[in-house]
Coordinates of C-alpha atoms in Angstrom, one line a residue:
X1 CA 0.0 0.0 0.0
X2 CA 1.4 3.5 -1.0
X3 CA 0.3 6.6 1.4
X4 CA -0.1 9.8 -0.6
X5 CA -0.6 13.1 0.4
X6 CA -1.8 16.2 -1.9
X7 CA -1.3 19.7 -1.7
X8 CA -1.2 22.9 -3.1
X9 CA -4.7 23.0 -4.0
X10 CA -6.8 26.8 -3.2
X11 CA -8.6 29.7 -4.8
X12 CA -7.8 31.1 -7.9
X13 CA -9.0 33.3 -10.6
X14 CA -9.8 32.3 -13.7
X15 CA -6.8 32.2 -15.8
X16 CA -4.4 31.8 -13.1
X17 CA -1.9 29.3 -12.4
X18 CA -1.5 26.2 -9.3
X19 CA 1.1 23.8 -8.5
X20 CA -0.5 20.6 -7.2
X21 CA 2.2 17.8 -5.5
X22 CA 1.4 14.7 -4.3
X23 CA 4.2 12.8 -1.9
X24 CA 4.2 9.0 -1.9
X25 CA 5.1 7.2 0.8
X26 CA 7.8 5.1 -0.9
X27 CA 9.6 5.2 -4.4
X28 CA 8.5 5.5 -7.7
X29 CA 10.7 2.4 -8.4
X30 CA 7.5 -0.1 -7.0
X31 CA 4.8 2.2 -8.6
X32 CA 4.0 1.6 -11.9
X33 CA 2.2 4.7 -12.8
X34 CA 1.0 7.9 -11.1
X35 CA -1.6 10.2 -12.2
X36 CA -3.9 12.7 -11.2
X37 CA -8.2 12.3 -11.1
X38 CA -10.6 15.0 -10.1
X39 CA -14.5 15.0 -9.4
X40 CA -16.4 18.3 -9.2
X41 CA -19.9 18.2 -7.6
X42 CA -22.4 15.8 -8.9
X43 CA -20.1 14.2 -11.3
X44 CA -17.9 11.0 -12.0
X45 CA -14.3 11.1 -11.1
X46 CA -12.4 11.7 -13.6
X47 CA -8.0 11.2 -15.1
X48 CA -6.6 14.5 -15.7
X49 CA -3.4 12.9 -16.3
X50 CA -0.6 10.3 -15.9
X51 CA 2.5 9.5 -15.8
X52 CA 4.2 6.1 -15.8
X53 CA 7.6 4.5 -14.5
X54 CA 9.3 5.5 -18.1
X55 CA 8.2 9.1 -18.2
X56 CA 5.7 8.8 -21.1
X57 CA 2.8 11.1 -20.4
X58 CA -1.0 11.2 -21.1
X59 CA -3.6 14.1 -20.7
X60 CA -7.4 14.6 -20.3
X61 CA -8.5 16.4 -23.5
X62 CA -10.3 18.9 -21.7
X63 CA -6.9 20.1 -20.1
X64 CA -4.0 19.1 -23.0
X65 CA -2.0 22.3 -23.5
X66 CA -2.6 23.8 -20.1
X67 CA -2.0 21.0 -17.3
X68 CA 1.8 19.8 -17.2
X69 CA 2.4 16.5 -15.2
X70 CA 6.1 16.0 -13.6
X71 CA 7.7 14.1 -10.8
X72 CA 10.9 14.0 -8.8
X73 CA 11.9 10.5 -8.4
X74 CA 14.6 11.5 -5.2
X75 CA 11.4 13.1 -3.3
X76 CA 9.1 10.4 -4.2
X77 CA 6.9 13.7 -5.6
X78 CA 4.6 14.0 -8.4
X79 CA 3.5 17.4 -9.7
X80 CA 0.9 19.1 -11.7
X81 CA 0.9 22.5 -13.1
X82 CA -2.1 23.8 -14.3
X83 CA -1.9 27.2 -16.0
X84 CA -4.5 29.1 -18.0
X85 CA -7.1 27.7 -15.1
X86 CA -10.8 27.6 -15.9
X87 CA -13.9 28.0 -13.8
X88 CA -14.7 24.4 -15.3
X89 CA -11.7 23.1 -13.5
X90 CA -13.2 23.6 -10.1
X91 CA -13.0 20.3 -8.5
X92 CA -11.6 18.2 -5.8
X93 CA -8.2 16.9 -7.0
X94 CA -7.0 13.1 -6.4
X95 CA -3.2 11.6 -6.6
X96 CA -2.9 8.0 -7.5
X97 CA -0.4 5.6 -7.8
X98 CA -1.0 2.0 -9.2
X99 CA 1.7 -0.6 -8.5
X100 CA 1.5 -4.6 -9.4
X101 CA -1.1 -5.5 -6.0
X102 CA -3.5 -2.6 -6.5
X103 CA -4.4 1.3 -6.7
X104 CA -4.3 3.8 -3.9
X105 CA -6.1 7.6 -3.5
X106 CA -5.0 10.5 -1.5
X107 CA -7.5 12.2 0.3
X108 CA -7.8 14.9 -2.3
X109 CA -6.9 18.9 -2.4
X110 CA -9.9 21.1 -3.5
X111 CA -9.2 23.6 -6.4
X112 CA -11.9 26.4 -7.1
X113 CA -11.4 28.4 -10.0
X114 CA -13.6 32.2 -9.3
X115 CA -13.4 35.5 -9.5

């Protein structure tokens, strides 16, 4: 089992920019991907992006462009800049990792994007 814990999340006006992070609580070396989900209210959770072991990278549509995913292997850190921020963004941020025995969830940072 992997412990994560998000941060970073906040207020911000629309077109602004946040740093999410997400620390794990062992290396990157066991986990076989990492990625980050969000749910806004009444709606299914859904991948904003991922990142595997190699590096290769893969984006939500609705957020190509504008969300950069990232990690620092030496921290056991994953990161996720999201620029250009829109009020459809708002939403309640996840961090997962997925290794060979299973898939674990941080408790989530909220991001609200208002002016």
């Amino acid at each position: 089992q992997v412990q994560l814990v998000e941060s970073g999340g906040g207020l911000v006006q629309p077109g602004g920019s946040l740093r999410l992070s997400c620390a794990a609580s062992r290396s990157f070396f066991s986990i076989n991907v990492m990625g980050w989900y969000r749910q806004a209210p009444g709606k299914e959770r859904e991948l904003v992006a991922t990142i595997t072991n190699g590096g290769s990278t893969n984006y939500a549509e609705s957020v190509k462009g504008r969300f950069a995913i990232s990690r620092d292997n030496a921290k056991n850190t994953v990161y996720l800049q999201m620029n250009s921020l829109k009020p459809e963004d708002t939403a309640v941020y996840y961090c997962n990792a997925q290794t060979h025995v299973g898939s674990d969830w941080g408790q989530g940072t909220q991001v609200t994007v208002s002016s």
